[in-house]
Structures are given as C-alpha cells and as structure tokens.
PDB file of C-alpha atoms in Angstrom:
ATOM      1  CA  UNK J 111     114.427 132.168  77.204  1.00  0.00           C
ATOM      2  CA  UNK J 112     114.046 130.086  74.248  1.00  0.00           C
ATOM      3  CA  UNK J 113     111.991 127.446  76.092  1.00  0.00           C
ATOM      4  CA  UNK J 114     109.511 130.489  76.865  1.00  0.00           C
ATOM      5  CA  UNK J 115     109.040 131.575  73.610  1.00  0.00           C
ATOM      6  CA  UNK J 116     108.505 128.494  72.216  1.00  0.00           C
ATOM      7  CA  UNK J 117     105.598 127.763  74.955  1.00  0.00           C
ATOM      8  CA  UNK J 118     104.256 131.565  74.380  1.00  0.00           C
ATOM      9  CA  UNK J 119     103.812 130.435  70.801  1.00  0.00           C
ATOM     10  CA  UNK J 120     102.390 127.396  71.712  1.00  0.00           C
ATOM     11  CA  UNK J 121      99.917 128.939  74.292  1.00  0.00           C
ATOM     12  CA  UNK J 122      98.878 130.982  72.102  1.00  0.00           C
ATOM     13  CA  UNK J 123      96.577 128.335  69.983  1.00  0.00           C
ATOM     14  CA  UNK J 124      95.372 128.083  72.901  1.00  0.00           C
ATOM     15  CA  UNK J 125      92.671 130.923  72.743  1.00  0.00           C
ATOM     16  CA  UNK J 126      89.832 128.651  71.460  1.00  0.00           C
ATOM     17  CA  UNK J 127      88.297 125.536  71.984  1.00  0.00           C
ATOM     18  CA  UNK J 128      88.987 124.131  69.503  1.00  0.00           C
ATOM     19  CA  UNK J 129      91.867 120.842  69.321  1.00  0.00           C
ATOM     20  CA  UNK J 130      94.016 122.607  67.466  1.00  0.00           C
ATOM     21  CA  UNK J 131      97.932 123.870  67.492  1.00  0.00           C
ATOM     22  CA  UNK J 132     101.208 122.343  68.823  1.00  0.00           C
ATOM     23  CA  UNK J 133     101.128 119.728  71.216  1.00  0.00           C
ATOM     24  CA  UNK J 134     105.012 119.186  72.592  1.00  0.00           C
ATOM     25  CA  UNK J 135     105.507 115.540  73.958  1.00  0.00           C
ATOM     26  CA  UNK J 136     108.192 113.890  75.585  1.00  0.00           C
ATOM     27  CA  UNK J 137     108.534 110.281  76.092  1.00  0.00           C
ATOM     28  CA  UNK J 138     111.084 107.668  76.727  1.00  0.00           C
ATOM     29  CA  UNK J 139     113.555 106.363  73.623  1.00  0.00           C
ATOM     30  CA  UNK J 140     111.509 102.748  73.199  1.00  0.00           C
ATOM     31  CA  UNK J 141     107.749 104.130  73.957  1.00  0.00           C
ATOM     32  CA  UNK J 142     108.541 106.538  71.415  1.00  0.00           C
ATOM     33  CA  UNK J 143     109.876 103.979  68.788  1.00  0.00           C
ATOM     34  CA  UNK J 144     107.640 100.257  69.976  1.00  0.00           C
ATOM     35  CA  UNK J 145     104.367 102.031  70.857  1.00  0.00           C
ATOM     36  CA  UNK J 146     103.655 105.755  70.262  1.00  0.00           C
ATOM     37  CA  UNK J 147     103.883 105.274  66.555  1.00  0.00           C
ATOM     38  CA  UNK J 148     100.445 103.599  66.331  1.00  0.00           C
ATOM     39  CA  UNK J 149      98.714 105.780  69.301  1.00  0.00           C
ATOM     40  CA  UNK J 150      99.940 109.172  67.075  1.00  0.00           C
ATOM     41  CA  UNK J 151      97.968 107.814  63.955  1.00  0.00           C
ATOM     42  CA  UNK J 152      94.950 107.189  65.522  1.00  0.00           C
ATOM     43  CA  UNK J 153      95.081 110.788  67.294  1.00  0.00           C
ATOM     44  CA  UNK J 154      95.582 112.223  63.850  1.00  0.00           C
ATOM     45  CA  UNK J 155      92.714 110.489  61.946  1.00  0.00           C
ATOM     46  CA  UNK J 156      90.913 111.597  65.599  1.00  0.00           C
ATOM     47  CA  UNK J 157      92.428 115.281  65.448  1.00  0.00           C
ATOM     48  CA  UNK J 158      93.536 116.267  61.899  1.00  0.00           C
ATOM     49  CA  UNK J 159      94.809 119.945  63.049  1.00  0.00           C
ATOM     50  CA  UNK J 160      96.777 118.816  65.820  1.00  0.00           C
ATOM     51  CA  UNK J 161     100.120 118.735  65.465  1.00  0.00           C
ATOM     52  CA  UNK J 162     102.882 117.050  67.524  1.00  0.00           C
ATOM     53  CA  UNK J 163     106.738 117.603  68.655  1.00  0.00           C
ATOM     54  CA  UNK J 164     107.947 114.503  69.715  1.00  0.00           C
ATOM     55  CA  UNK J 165     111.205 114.224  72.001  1.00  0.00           C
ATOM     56  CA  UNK J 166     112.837 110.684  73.008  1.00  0.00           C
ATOM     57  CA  UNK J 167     114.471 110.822  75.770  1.00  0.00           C
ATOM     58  CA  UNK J 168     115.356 109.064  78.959  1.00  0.00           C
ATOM     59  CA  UNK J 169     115.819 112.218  81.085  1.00  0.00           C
ATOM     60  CA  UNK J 170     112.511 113.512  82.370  1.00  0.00           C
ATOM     61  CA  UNK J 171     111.719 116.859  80.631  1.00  0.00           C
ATOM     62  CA  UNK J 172     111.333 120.112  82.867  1.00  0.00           C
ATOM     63  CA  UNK J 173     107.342 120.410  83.065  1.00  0.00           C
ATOM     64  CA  UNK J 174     107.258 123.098  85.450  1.00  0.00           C
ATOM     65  CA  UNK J 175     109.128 125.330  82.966  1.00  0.00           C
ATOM     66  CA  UNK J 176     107.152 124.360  80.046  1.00  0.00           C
ATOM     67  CA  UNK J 177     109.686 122.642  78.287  1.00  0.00           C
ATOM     68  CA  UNK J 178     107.316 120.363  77.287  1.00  0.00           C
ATOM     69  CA  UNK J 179     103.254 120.506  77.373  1.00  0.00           C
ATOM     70  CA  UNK J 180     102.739 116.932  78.257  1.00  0.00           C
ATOM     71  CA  UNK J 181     105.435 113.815  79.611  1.00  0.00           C
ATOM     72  CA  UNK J 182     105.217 109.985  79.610  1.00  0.00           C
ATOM     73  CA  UNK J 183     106.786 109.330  82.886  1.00  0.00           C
ATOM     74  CA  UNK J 184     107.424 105.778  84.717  1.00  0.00           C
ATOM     75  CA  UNK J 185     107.671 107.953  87.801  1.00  0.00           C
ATOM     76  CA  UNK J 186     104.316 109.674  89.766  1.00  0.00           C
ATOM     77  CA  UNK J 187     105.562 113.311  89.782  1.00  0.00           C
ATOM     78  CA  UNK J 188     105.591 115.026  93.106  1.00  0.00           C
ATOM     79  CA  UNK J 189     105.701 118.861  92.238  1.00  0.00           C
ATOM     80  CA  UNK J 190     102.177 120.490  93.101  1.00  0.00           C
ATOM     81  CA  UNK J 191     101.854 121.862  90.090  1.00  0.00           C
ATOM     82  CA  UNK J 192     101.822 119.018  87.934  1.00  0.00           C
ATOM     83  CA  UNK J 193      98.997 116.986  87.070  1.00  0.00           C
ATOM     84  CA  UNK J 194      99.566 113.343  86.769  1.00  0.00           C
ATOM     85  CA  UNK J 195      97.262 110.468  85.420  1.00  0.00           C
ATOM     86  CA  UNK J 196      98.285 106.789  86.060  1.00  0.00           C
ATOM     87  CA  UNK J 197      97.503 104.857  82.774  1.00  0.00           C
ATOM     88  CA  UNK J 198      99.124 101.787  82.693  1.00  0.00           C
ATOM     89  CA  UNK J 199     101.237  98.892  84.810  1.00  0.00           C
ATOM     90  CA  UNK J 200     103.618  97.875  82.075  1.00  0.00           C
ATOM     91  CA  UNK J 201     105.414  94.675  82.888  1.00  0.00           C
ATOM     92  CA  UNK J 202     109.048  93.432  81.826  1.00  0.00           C
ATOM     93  CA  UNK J 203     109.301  90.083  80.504  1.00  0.00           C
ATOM     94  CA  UNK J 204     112.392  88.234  79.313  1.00  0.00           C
ATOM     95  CA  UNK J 205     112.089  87.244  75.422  1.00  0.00           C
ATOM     96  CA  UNK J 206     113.687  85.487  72.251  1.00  0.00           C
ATOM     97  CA  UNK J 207     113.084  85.205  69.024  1.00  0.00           C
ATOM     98  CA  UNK J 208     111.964  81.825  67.816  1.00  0.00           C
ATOM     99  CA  UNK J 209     115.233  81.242  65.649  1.00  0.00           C
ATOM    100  CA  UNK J 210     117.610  81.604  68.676  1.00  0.00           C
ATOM    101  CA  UNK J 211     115.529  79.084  70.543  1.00  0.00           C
ATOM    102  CA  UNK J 212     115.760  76.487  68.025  1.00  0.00           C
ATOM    103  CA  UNK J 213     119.347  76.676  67.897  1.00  0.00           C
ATOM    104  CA  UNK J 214     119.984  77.033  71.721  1.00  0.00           C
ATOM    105  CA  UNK J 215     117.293  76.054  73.338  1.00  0.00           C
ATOM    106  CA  UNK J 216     114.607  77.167  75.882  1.00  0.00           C
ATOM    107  CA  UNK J 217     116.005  77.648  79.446  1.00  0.00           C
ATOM    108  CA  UNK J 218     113.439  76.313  81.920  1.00  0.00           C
ATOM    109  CA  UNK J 219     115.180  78.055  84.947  1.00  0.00           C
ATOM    110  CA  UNK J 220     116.725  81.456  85.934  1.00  0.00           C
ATOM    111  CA  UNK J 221     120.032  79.013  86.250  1.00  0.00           C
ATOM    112  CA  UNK J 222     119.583  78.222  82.859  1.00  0.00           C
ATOM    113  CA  UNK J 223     120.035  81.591  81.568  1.00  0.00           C
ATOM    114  CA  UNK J 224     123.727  81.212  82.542  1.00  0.00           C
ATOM    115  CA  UNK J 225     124.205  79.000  79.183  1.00  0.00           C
ATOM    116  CA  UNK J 226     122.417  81.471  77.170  1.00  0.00           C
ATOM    117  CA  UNK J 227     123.104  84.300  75.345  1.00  0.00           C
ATOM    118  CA  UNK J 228     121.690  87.384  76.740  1.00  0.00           C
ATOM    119  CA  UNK J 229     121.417  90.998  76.206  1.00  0.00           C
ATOM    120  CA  UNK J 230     121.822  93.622  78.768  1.00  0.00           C
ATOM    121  CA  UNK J 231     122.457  96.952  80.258  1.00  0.00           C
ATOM    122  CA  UNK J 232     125.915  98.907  80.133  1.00  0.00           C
ATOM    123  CA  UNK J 233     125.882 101.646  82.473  1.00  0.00           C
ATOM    124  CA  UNK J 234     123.098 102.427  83.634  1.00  0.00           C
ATOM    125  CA  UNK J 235     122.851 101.823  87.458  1.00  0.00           C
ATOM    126  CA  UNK J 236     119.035 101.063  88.147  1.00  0.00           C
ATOM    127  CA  UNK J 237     119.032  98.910  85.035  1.00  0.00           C
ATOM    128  CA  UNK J 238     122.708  96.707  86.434  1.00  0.00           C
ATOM    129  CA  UNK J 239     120.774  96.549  89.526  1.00  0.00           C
ATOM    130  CA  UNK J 240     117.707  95.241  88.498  1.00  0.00           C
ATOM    131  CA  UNK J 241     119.683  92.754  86.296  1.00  0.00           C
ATOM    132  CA  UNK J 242     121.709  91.643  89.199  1.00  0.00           C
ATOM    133  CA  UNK J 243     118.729  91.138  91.429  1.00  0.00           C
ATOM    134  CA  UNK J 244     116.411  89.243  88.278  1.00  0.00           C
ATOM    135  CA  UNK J 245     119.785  86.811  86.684  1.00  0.00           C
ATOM    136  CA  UNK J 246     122.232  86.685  89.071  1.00  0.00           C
ATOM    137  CA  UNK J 247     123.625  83.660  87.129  1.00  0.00           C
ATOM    138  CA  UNK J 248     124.439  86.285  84.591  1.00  0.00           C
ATOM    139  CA  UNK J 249     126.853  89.044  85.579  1.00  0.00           C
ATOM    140  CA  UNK J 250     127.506  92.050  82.936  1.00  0.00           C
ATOM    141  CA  UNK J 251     130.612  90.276  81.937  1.00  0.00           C
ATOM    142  CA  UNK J 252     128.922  88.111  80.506  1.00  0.00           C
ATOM    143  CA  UNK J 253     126.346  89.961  78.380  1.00  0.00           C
ATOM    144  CA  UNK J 254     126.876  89.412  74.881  1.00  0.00           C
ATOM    145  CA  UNK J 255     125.333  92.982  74.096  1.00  0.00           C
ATOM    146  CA  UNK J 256     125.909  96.000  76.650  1.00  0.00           C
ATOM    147  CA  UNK J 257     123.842  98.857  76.031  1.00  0.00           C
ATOM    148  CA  UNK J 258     121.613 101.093  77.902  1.00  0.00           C
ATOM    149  CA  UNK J 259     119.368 101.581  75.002  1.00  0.00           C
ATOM    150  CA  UNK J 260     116.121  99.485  75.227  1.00  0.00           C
ATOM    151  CA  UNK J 261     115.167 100.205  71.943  1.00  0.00           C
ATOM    152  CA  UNK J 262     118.270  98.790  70.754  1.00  0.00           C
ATOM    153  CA  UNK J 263     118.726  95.584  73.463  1.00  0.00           C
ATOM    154  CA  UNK J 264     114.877  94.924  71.490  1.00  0.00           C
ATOM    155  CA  UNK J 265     116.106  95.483  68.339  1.00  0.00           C
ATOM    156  CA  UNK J 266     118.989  92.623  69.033  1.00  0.00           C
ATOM    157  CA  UNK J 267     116.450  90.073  70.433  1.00  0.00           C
ATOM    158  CA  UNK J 268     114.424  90.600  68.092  1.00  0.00           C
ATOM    159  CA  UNK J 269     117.183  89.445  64.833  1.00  0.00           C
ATOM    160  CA  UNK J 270     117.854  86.778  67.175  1.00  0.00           C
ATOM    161  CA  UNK J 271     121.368  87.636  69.303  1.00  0.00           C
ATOM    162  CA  UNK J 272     119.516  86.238  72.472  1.00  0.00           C
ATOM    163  CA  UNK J 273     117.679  86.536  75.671  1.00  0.00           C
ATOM    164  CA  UNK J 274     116.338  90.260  76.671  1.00  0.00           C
ATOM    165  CA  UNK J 275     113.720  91.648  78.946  1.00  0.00           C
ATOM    166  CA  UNK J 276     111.054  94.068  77.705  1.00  0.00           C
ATOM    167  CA  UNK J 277     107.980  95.706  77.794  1.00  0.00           C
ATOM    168  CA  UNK J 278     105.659  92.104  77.453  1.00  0.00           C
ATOM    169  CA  UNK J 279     102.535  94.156  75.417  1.00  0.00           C
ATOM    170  CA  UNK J 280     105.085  94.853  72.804  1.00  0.00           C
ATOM    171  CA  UNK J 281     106.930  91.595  72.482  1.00  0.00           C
ATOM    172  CA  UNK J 282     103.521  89.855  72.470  1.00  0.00           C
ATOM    173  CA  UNK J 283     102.555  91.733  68.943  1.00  0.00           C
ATOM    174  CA  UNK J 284     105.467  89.734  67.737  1.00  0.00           C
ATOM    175  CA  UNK J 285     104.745  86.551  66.615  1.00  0.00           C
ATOM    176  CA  UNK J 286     108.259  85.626  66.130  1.00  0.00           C
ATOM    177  CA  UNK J 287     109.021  86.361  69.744  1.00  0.00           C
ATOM    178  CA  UNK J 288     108.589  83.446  72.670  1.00  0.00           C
ATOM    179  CA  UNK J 289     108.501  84.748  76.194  1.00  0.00           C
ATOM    180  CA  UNK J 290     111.186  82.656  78.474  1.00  0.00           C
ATOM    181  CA  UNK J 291     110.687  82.214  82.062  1.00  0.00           C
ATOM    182  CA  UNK J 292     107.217  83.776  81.960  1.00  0.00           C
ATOM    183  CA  UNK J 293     106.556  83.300  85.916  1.00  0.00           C
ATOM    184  CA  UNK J 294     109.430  85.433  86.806  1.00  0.00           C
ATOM    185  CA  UNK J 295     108.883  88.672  88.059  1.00  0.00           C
ATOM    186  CA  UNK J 296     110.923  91.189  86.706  1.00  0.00           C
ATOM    187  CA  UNK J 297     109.102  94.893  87.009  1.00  0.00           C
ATOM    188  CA  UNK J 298     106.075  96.595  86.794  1.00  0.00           C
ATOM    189  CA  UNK J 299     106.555  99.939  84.945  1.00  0.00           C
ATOM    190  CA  UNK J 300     103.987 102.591  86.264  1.00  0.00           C
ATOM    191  CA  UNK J 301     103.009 104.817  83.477  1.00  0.00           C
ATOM    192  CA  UNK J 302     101.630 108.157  84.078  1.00  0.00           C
ATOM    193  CA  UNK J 303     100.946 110.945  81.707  1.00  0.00           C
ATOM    194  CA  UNK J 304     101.877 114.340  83.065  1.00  0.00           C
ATOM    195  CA  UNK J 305     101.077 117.754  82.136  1.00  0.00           C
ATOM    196  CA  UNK J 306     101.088 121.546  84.422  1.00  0.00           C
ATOM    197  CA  UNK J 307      97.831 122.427  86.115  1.00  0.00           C
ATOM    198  CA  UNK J 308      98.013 125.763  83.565  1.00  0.00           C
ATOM    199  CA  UNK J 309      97.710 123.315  80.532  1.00  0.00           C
ATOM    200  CA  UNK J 310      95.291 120.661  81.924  1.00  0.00           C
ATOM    201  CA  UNK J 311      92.153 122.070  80.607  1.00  0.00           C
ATOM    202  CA  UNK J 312      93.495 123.493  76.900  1.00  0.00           C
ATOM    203  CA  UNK J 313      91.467 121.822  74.242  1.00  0.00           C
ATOM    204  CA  UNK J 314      94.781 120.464  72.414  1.00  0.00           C
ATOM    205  CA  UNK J 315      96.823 119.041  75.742  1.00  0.00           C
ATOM    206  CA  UNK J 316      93.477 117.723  77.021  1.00  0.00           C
ATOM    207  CA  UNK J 317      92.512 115.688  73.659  1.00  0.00           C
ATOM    208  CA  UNK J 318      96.237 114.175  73.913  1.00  0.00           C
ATOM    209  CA  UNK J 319      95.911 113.349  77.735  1.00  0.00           C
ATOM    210  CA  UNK J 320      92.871 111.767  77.134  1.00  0.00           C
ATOM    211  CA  UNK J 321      93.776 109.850  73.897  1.00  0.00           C
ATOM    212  CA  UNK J 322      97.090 108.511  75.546  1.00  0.00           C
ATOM    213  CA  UNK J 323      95.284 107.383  78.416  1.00  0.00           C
ATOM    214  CA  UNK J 324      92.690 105.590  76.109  1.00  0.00           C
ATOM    215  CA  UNK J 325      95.296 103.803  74.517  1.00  0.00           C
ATOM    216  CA  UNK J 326      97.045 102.611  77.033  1.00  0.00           C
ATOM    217  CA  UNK J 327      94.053 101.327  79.253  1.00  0.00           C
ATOM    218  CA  UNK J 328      91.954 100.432  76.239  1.00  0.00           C
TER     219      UNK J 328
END
C-alpha cells in the first residue's frame, strides 16, 4: 500500500509536459557510487526541476508494481509490460593500482595470478562461479579480500591490496590504475534501462531514459 501511494504521488506530476517531479531510480550498489554520480549532474544542469530518489541495490526492484519508475538492469526484462532499452556492453577487466605493481609485480599469465594478491567474491554464487571459470589458479581460499560488494572489492584495488576485476570504463578514468591481463575475457555486462509501458511516455521518466541512455552510449 505504501509503494502505491508513493507512485500516486509521483504520477501525479505527471499531468503536464513539462520535466518536472520525482523521478524514482534504482540501480546497482557500484553504478550508483563509480558512474551515476556524474550522469545525475549533468541531468540536473539539463533538468533543474527534476528531482531524483536514488536506491542501490543488487536485487532488481519490482517495476511492475511501481516500486520504482525507472531500473538499471544487467538483465533484458521479460515481463510484457516493461519497456527495456539496451544502452551499453560493459566489460570486466582485471586491475591494480600502480603501487601494488611496483612492489609485486605484473603477472603476464592467468597462472601468474596465483602469486598475487587478489580480491574477490564471498558468497555470492554467479560471482564464485565466474571467478572459478576466469582464475582457476586462484580458489576463494585464497582471496585476500572476500566480499560481494563491488564497490568495495574497487575501493581495495584501488588503495592498492591487489588484483580485482571491474567495470574497465571506470578503472580507465583512473590514472593510477594498470589493467593486468587485458586479453582475457572476463564478461560483458548488458545494460538496459527499464521502465513500465504506463510511464514510458511521461515527460520526467522519458527525459531520464533518454539522458541515461545518452550517457552511456555517448
């Protein structure tokens, strides 16, 4: 009941067409912190009466209930009634900061990595199973890090605790960061931004579609 008061209220800036009102987004933890930042500035100086509701979170936020007007999903949505726009192929890149390689090293092969410090998942099952499949030199034991947070496993590379994969158009801003190994494959995040078929043509979710989308691509 509360979710469907709080998109009532929202819906009902909706009346004119002008980009105005409450725009609720959800997005993962680390687009949220590494890269929607910047993209929310530029949408403000582009729309000064917007106004946004961010939520982090890993756990894909119930569109079809209006929980949220508009989602950042690595997943294309399957429900009818959402409306999905593929924006980006975000790859994963293992990275280090330029201090740790100057006391350890560079490894030149995936074997390599086995020396190395290196930062990984905890629990999570799709990201131990993607690790297992990209370093199997490197088992979980072995991690010196375990957590499933990416914004965190970043924020550890980054100060220079060791090796970590992520997002490569955000470690590349980083001058301080040296991509390791940069032939092998990790994954390709698809990126979609997904809103309901109701909201797809109100002024305010539209302008935020389309600015996401801009960003990403541009």
């Amino acid at each position: 009941m509360q979710r469907a008061s709080e998109a009532m209220m929202r819906a009902a800036s909706a009346a004119s067409d002008r980009v105005a009102g409450v725009v609720r987004l959800s997005v993962s933890e680390f687009i949220g912190i590494e890269v929607m930042p910047a993209m929310l500035a530029s949408l403000r100086a582009r729309h000064p009466e917007l106004r946004v509701e961010l939520v982090l979170s890993n756990i894909s936020a119930n569109l079809l209930e209006q929980e949220v007007d508009i989602a950042l999903r690595m997943t294309d949505p399957k429900q009818k009634a959402l409306v999905a726009r593929k924006v980006a192929m975000i790859p994963l890149g293992l990275f280090a900061h330029r201090d740790y390689l100057s006391r350890r090293g560079t490894p030149k092969t995936v074997e390599d990595l086995a020396k190395h410090d290196v930062i990984g998942p905890d629990r999570s099952q799709s990201d131990l199973t993607l690790a297992a499949k990209v370093l199997p030199s490197v088992p979980p034991a072995k991690f010196v890090l375990r957590t499933d947070s990416h914004p965190a496993q970043f924020a550890a590379m980054r100060a220079g605790l060791g090796i970590a994969a992520v997002q490569v158009p955000v470690a590349e801003q980083d001058p301080a960061l040296v991509r390791i190994l940069p032939d092998l494959q990790i994954n390709v995040l698809e990126t979609w931004v997904v809103t309901h078929e109701d909201l797809r043509h109100v002024p305010r979710v539209r302008a935020v579609t389309d600015h996401l989308a801009e960003m990403f691509k541009g």
